[in-house]
PDB file of C-alpha atoms in Angstrom:
ATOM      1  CA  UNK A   1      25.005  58.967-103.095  1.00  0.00           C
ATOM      2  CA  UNK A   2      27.228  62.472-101.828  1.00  0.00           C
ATOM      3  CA  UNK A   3      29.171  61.778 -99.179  1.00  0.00           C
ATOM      4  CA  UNK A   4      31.974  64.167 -97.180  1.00  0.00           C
ATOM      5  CA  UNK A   5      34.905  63.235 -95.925  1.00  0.00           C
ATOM      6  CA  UNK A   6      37.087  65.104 -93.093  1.00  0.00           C
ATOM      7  CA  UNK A   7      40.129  62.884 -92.494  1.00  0.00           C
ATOM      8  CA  UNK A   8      41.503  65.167 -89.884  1.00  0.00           C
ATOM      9  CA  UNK A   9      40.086  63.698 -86.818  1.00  0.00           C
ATOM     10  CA  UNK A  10      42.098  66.514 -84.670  1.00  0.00           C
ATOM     11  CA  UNK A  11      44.466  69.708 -85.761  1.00  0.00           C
ATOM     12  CA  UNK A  12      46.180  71.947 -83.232  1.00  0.00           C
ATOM     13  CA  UNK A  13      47.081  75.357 -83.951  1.00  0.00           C
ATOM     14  CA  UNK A  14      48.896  78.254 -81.763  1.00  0.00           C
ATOM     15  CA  UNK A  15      47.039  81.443 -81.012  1.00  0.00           C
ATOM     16  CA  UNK A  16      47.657  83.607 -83.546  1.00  0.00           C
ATOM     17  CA  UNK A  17      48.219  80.764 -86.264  1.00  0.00           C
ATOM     18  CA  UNK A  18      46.898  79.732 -89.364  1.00  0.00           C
ATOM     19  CA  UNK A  19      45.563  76.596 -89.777  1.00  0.00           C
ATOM     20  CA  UNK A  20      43.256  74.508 -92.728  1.00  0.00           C
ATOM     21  CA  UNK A  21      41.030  71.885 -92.010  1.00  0.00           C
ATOM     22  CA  UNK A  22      40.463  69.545 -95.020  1.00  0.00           C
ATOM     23  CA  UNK A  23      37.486  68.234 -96.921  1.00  0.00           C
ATOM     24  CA  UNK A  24      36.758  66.116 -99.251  1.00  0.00           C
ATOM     25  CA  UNK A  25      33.010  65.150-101.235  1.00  0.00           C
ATOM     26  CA  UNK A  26      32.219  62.908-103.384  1.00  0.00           C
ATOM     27  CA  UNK A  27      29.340  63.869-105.556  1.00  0.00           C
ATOM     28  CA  UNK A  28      27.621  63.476-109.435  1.00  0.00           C
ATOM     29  CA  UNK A  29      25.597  67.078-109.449  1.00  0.00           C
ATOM     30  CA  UNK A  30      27.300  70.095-110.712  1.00  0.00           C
ATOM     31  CA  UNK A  31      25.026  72.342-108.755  1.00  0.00           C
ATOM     32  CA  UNK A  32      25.531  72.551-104.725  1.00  0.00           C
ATOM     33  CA  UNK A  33      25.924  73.783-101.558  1.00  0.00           C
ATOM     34  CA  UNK A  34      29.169  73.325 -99.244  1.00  0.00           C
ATOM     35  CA  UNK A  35      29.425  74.505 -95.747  1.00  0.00           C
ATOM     36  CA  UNK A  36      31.444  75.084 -92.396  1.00  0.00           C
ATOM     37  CA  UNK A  37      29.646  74.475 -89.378  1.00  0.00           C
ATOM     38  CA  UNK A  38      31.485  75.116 -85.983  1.00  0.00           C
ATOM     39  CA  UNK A  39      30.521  73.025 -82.908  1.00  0.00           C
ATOM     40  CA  UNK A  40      31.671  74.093 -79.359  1.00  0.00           C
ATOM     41  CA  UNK A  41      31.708  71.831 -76.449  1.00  0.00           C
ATOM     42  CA  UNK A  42      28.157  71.526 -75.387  1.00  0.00           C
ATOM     43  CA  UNK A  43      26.606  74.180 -77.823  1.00  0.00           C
ATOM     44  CA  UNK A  44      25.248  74.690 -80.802  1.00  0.00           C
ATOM     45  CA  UNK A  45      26.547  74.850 -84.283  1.00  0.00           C
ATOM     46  CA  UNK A  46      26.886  77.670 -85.750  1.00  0.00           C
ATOM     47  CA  UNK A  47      27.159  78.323 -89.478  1.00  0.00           C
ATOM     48  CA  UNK A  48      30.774  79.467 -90.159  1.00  0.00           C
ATOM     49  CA  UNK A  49      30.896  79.865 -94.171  1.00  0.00           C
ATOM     50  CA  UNK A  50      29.508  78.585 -97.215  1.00  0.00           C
ATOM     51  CA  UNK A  51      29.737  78.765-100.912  1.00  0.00           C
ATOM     52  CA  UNK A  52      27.716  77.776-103.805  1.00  0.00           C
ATOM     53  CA  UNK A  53      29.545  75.661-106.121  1.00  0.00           C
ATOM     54  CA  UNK A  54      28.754  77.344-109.293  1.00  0.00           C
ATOM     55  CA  UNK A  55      30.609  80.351-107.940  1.00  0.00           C
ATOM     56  CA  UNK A  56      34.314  80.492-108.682  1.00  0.00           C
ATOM     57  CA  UNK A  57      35.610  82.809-106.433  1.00  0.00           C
ATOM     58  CA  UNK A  58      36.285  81.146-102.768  1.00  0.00           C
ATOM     59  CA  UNK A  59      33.952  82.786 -99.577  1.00  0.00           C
ATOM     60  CA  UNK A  60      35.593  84.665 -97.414  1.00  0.00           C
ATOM     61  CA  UNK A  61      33.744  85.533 -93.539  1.00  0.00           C
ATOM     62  CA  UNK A  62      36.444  87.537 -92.000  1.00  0.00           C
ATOM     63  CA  UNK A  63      39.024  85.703 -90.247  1.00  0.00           C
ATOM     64  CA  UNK A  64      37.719  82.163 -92.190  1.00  0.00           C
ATOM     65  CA  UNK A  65      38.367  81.535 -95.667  1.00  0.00           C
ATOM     66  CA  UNK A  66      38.170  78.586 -98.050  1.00  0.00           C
ATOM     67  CA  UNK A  67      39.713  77.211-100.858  1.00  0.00           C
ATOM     68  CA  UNK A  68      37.137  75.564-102.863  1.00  0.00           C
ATOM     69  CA  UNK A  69      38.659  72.976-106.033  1.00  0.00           C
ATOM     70  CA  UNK A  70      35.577  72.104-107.652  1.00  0.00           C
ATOM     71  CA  UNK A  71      37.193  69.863-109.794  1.00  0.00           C
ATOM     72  CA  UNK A  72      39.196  68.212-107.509  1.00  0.00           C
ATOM     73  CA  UNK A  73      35.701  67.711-105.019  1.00  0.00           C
ATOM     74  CA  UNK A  74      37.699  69.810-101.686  1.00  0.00           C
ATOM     75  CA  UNK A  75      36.603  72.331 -99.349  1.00  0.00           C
ATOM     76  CA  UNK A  76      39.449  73.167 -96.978  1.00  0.00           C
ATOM     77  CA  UNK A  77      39.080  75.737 -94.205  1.00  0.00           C
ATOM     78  CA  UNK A  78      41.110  78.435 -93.322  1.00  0.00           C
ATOM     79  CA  UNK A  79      41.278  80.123 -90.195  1.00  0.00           C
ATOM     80  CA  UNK A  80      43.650  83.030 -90.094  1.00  0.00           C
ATOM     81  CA  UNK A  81      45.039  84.367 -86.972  1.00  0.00           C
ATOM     82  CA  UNK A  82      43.591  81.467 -84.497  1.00  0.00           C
ATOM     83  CA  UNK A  83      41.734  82.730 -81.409  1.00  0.00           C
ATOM     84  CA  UNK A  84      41.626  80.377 -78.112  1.00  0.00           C
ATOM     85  CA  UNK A  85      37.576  80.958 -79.062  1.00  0.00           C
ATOM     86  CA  UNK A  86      38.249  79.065 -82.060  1.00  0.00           C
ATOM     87  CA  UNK A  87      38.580  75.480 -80.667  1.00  0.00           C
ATOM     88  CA  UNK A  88      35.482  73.180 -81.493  1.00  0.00           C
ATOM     89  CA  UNK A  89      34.236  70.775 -83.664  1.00  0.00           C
ATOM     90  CA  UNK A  90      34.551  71.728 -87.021  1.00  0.00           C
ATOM     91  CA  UNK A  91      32.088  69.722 -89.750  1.00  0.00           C
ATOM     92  CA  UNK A  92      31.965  70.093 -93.362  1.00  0.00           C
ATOM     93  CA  UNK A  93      28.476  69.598 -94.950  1.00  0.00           C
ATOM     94  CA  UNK A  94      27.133  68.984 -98.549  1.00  0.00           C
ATOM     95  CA  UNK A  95      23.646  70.112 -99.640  1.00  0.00           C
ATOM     96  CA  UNK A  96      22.405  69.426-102.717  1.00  0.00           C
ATOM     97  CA  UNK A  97      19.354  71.742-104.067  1.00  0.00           C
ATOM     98  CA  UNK A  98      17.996  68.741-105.923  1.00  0.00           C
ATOM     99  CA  UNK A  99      15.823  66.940-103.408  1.00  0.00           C
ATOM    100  CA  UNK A 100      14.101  69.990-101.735  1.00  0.00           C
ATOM    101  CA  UNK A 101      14.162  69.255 -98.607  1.00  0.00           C
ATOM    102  CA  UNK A 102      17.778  71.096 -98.308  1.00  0.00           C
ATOM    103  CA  UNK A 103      19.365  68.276 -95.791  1.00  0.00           C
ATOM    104  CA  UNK A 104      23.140  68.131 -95.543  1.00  0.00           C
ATOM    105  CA  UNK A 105      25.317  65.371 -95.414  1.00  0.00           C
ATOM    106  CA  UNK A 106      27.901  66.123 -93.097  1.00  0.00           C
ATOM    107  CA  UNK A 107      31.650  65.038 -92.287  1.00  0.00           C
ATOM    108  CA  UNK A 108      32.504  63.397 -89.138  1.00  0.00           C
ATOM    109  CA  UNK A 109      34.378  66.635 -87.911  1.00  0.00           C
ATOM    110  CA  UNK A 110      37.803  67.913 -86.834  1.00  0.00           C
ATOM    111  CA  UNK A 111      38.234  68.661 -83.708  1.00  0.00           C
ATOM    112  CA  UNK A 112      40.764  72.428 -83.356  1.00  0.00           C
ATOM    113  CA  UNK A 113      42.789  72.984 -80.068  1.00  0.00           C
ATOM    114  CA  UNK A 114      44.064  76.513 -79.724  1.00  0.00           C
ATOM    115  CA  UNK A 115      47.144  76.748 -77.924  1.00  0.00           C
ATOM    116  CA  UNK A 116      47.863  79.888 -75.590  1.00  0.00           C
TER     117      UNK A 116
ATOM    118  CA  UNK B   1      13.420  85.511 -81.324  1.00  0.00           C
ATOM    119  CA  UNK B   2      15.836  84.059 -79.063  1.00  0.00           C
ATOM    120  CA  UNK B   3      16.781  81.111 -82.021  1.00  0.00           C
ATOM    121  CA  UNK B   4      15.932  77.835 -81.703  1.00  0.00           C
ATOM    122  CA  UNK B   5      14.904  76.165 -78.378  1.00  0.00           C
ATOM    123  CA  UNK B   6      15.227  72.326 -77.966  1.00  0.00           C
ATOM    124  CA  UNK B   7      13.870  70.630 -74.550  1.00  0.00           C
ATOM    125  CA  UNK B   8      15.187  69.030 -72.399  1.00  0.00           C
ATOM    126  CA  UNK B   9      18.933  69.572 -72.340  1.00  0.00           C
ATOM    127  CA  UNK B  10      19.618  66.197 -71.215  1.00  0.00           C
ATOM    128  CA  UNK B  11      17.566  62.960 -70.887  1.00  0.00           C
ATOM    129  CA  UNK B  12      18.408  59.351 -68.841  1.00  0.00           C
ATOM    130  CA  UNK B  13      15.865  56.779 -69.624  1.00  0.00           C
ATOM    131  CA  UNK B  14      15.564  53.365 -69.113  1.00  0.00           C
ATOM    132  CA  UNK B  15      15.845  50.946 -71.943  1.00  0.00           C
ATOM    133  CA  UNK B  16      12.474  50.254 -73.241  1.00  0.00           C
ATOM    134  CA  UNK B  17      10.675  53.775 -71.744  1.00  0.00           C
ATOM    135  CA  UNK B  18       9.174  56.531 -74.535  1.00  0.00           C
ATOM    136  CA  UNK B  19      10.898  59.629 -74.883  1.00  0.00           C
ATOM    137  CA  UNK B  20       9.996  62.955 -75.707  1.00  0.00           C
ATOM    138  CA  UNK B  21      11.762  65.553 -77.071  1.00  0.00           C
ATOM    139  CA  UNK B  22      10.475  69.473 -78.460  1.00  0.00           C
ATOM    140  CA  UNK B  23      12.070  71.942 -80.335  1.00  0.00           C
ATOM    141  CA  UNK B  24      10.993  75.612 -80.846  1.00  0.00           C
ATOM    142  CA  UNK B  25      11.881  77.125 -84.274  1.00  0.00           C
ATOM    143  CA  UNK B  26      12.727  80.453 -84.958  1.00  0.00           C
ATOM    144  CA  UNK B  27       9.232  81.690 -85.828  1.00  0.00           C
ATOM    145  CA  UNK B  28       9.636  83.106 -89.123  1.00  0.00           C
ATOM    146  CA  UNK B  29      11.429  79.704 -90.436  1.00  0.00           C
ATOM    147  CA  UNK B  30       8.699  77.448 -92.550  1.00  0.00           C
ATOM    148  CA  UNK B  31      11.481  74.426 -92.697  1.00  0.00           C
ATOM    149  CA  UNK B  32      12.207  72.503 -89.486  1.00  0.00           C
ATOM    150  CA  UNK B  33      14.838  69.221 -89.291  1.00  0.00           C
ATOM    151  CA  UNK B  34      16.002  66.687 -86.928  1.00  0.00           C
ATOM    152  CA  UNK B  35      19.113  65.736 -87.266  1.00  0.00           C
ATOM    153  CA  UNK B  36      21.170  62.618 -85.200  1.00  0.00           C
ATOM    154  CA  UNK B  37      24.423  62.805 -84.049  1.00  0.00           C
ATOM    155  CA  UNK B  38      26.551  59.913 -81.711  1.00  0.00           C
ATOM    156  CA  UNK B  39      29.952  60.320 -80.454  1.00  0.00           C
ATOM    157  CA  UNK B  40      32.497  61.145 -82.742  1.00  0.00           C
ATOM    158  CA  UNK B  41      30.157  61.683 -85.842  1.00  0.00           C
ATOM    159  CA  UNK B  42      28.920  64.124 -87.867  1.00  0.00           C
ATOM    160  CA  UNK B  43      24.981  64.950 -87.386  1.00  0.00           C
ATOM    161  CA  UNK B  44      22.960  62.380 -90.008  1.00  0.00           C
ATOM    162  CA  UNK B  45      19.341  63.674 -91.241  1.00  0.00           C
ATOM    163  CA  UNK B  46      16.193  61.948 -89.647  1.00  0.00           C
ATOM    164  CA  UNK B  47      13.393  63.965 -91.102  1.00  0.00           C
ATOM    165  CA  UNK B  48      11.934  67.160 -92.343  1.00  0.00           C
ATOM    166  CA  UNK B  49       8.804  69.427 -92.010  1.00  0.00           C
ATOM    167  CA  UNK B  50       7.931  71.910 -94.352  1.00  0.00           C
ATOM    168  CA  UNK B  51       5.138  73.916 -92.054  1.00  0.00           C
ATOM    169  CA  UNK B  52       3.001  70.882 -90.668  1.00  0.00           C
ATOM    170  CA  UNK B  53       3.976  68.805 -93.586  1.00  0.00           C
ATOM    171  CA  UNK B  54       6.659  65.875 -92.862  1.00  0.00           C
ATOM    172  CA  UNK B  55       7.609  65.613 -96.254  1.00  0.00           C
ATOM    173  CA  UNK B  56      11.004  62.800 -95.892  1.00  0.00           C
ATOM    174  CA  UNK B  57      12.227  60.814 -93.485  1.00  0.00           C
ATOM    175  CA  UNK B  58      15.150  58.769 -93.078  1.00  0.00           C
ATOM    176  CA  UNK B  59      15.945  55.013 -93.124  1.00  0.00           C
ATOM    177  CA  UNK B  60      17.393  55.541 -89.772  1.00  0.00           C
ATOM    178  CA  UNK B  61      13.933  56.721 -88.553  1.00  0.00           C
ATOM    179  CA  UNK B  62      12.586  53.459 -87.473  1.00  0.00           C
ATOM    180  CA  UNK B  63       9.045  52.335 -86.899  1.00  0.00           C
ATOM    181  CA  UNK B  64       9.813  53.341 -83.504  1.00  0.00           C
ATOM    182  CA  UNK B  65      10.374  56.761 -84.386  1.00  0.00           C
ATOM    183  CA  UNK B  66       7.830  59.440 -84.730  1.00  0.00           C
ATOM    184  CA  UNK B  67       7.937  63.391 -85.339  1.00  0.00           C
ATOM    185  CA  UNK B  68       4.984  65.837 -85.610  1.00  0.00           C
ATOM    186  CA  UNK B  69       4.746  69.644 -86.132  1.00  0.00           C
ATOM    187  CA  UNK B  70       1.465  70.574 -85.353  1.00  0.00           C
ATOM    188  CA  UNK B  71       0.138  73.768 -86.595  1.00  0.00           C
ATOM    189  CA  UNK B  72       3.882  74.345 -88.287  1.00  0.00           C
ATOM    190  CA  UNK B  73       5.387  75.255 -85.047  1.00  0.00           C
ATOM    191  CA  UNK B  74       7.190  73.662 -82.920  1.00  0.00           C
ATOM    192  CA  UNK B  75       7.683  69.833 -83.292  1.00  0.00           C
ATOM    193  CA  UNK B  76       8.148  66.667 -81.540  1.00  0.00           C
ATOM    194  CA  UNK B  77      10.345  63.824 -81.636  1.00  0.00           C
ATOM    195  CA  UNK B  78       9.146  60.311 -79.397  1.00  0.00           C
ATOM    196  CA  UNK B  79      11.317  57.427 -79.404  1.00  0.00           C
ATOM    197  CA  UNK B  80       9.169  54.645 -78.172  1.00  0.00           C
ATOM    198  CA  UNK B  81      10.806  51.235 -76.263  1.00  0.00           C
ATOM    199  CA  UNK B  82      14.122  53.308 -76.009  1.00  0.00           C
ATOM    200  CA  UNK B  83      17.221  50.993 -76.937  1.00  0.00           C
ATOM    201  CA  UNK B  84      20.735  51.415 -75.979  1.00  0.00           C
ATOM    202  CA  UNK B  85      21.437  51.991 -79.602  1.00  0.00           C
ATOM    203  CA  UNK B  86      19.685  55.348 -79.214  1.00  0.00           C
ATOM    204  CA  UNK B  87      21.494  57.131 -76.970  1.00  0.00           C
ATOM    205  CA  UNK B  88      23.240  59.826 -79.190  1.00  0.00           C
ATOM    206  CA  UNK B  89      22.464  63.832 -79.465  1.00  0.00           C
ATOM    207  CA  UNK B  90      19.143  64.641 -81.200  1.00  0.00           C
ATOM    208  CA  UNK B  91      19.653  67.784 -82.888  1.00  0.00           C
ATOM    209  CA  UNK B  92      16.939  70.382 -84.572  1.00  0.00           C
ATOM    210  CA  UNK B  93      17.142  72.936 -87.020  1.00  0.00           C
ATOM    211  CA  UNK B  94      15.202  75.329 -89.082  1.00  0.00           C
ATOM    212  CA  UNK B  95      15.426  77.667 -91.782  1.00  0.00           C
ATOM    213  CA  UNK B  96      13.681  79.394 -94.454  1.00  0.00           C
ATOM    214  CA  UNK B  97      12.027  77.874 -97.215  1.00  0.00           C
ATOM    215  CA  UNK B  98      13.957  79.298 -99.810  1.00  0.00           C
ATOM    216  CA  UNK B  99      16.913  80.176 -98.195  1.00  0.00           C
ATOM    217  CA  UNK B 100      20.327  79.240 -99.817  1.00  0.00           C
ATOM    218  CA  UNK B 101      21.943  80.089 -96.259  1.00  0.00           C
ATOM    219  CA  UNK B 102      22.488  77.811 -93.621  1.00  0.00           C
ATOM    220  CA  UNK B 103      20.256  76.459 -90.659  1.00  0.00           C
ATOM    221  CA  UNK B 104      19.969  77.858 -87.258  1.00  0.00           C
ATOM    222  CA  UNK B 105      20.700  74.924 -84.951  1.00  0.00           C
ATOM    223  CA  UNK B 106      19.276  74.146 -81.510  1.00  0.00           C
ATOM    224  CA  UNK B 107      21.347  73.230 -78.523  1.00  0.00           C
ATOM    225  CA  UNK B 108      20.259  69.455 -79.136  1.00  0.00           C
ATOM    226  CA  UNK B 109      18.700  67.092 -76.540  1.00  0.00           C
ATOM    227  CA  UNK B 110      21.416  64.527 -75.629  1.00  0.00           C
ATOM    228  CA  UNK B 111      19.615  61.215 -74.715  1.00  0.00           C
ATOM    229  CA  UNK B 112      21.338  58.738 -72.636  1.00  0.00           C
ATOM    230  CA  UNK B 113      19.648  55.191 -72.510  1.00  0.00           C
ATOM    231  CA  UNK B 114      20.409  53.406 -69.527  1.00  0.00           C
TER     232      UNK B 114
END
């Protein structure tokens, strides 16, 4: 069975700052999905990037970027110049395209402060 | 399309009461999921519709558990004899059928069992 591992529980970062959130998988298929959700207090996630593991070259959504080792099974998250608008819940999710119904198995999240 | 509605916001029950909860998907999206999520976790799958169809459900989705979609719309989730044990955020999400994108999350319905 996949499972994801965050083993950041919390990260700080200073506006303006760069900081990477970490995660780790643990799967046998060659073929998947991996993906940044962002969850602020009392709203709803929001998709922040993804990228399909056959693809080499790491996604990139503007100020978020990742650095995906497919070998080594991690999906770490950068966010470039931090924004106070950035704190939330971070989770990292794994989708395999094998079982058709498309669910994720997600992290247990990493909570960002932004400092002013 | 305002995205995907989820109602109520927040529930208080007494242990052993049936629950409710709906979600609204975005109209267009065929694939509709409810996720659970307690504190300090990430959200864990509980089942999946495709249209009216619930085609899996989790192990965590007891006998007490059930979820419709009538008509492939929106879709309810009743928790009957609530138990403490099920007092977490009940999250629901749809997409596309063949969409390699994410979901579009609801709000969630955060169920406190008293």
């Amino acid at each position: 069975a996949q499972t994801v591992t965050q083993s950041q529980p919390e990260m700080s970062v200073q506006e303006a700052e760069t900081v990477t959130l970490s995660c780790t998988y643990d799967t046998s298929e060659s073929d998947y999905y991996l993906f940044w959700y962002k969850q602020p207090p009392s709203r709803q996630m929001i998709l922040v990037i993804r990228q399909e593991a056959y693809k080499q070259q790491n996604a990139t959504e503007n100020r978020f970027s990742v650095n995906f080792q497919k070998a080594a099974k991690s999906f770490s998250l950068k966010i470039s110049d931090s924004q106070l608008g950035d704190a939330a819940m971070y989770f990292c999710a794994y989708r395999s395209p094998r079982s058709g119904t498309y669910k994720y198995i997600f992290g247990t999240g990493t909570r960002l402060k932004v400092l002013a | 399309d305002t995205g995907v509605s989820q109602d109520p916001r927040h529930k208080i029950t007494k242990r052993g009461q049936n629950v409710t909860f709906r979600c609204d998907p975005i109209s267009e999206h065929n694939r509709l999921y409810w996720y659970r999520q307690t504190l300090g976790q990430g959200p864990e799958f509980l089942t999946y519709f495709q249209n009216e169809a619930q085609l899996e459900k989790s192990r965590l989705l007891s006998d007490r558990f059930s979820a419709e979609r009538p008509k492939g719309s929106f879709s309810t989730l009743e928790i009957q004899r609530t138990e403490q044990g099920d007092s977490a955020m009940y999250l629901c999400a749809s997409s596309f059928l063949s969409q390699g994108y994410g979901y579009t999350f609801g709000s969630g319905t955060r169920l406190t069992v008293v």
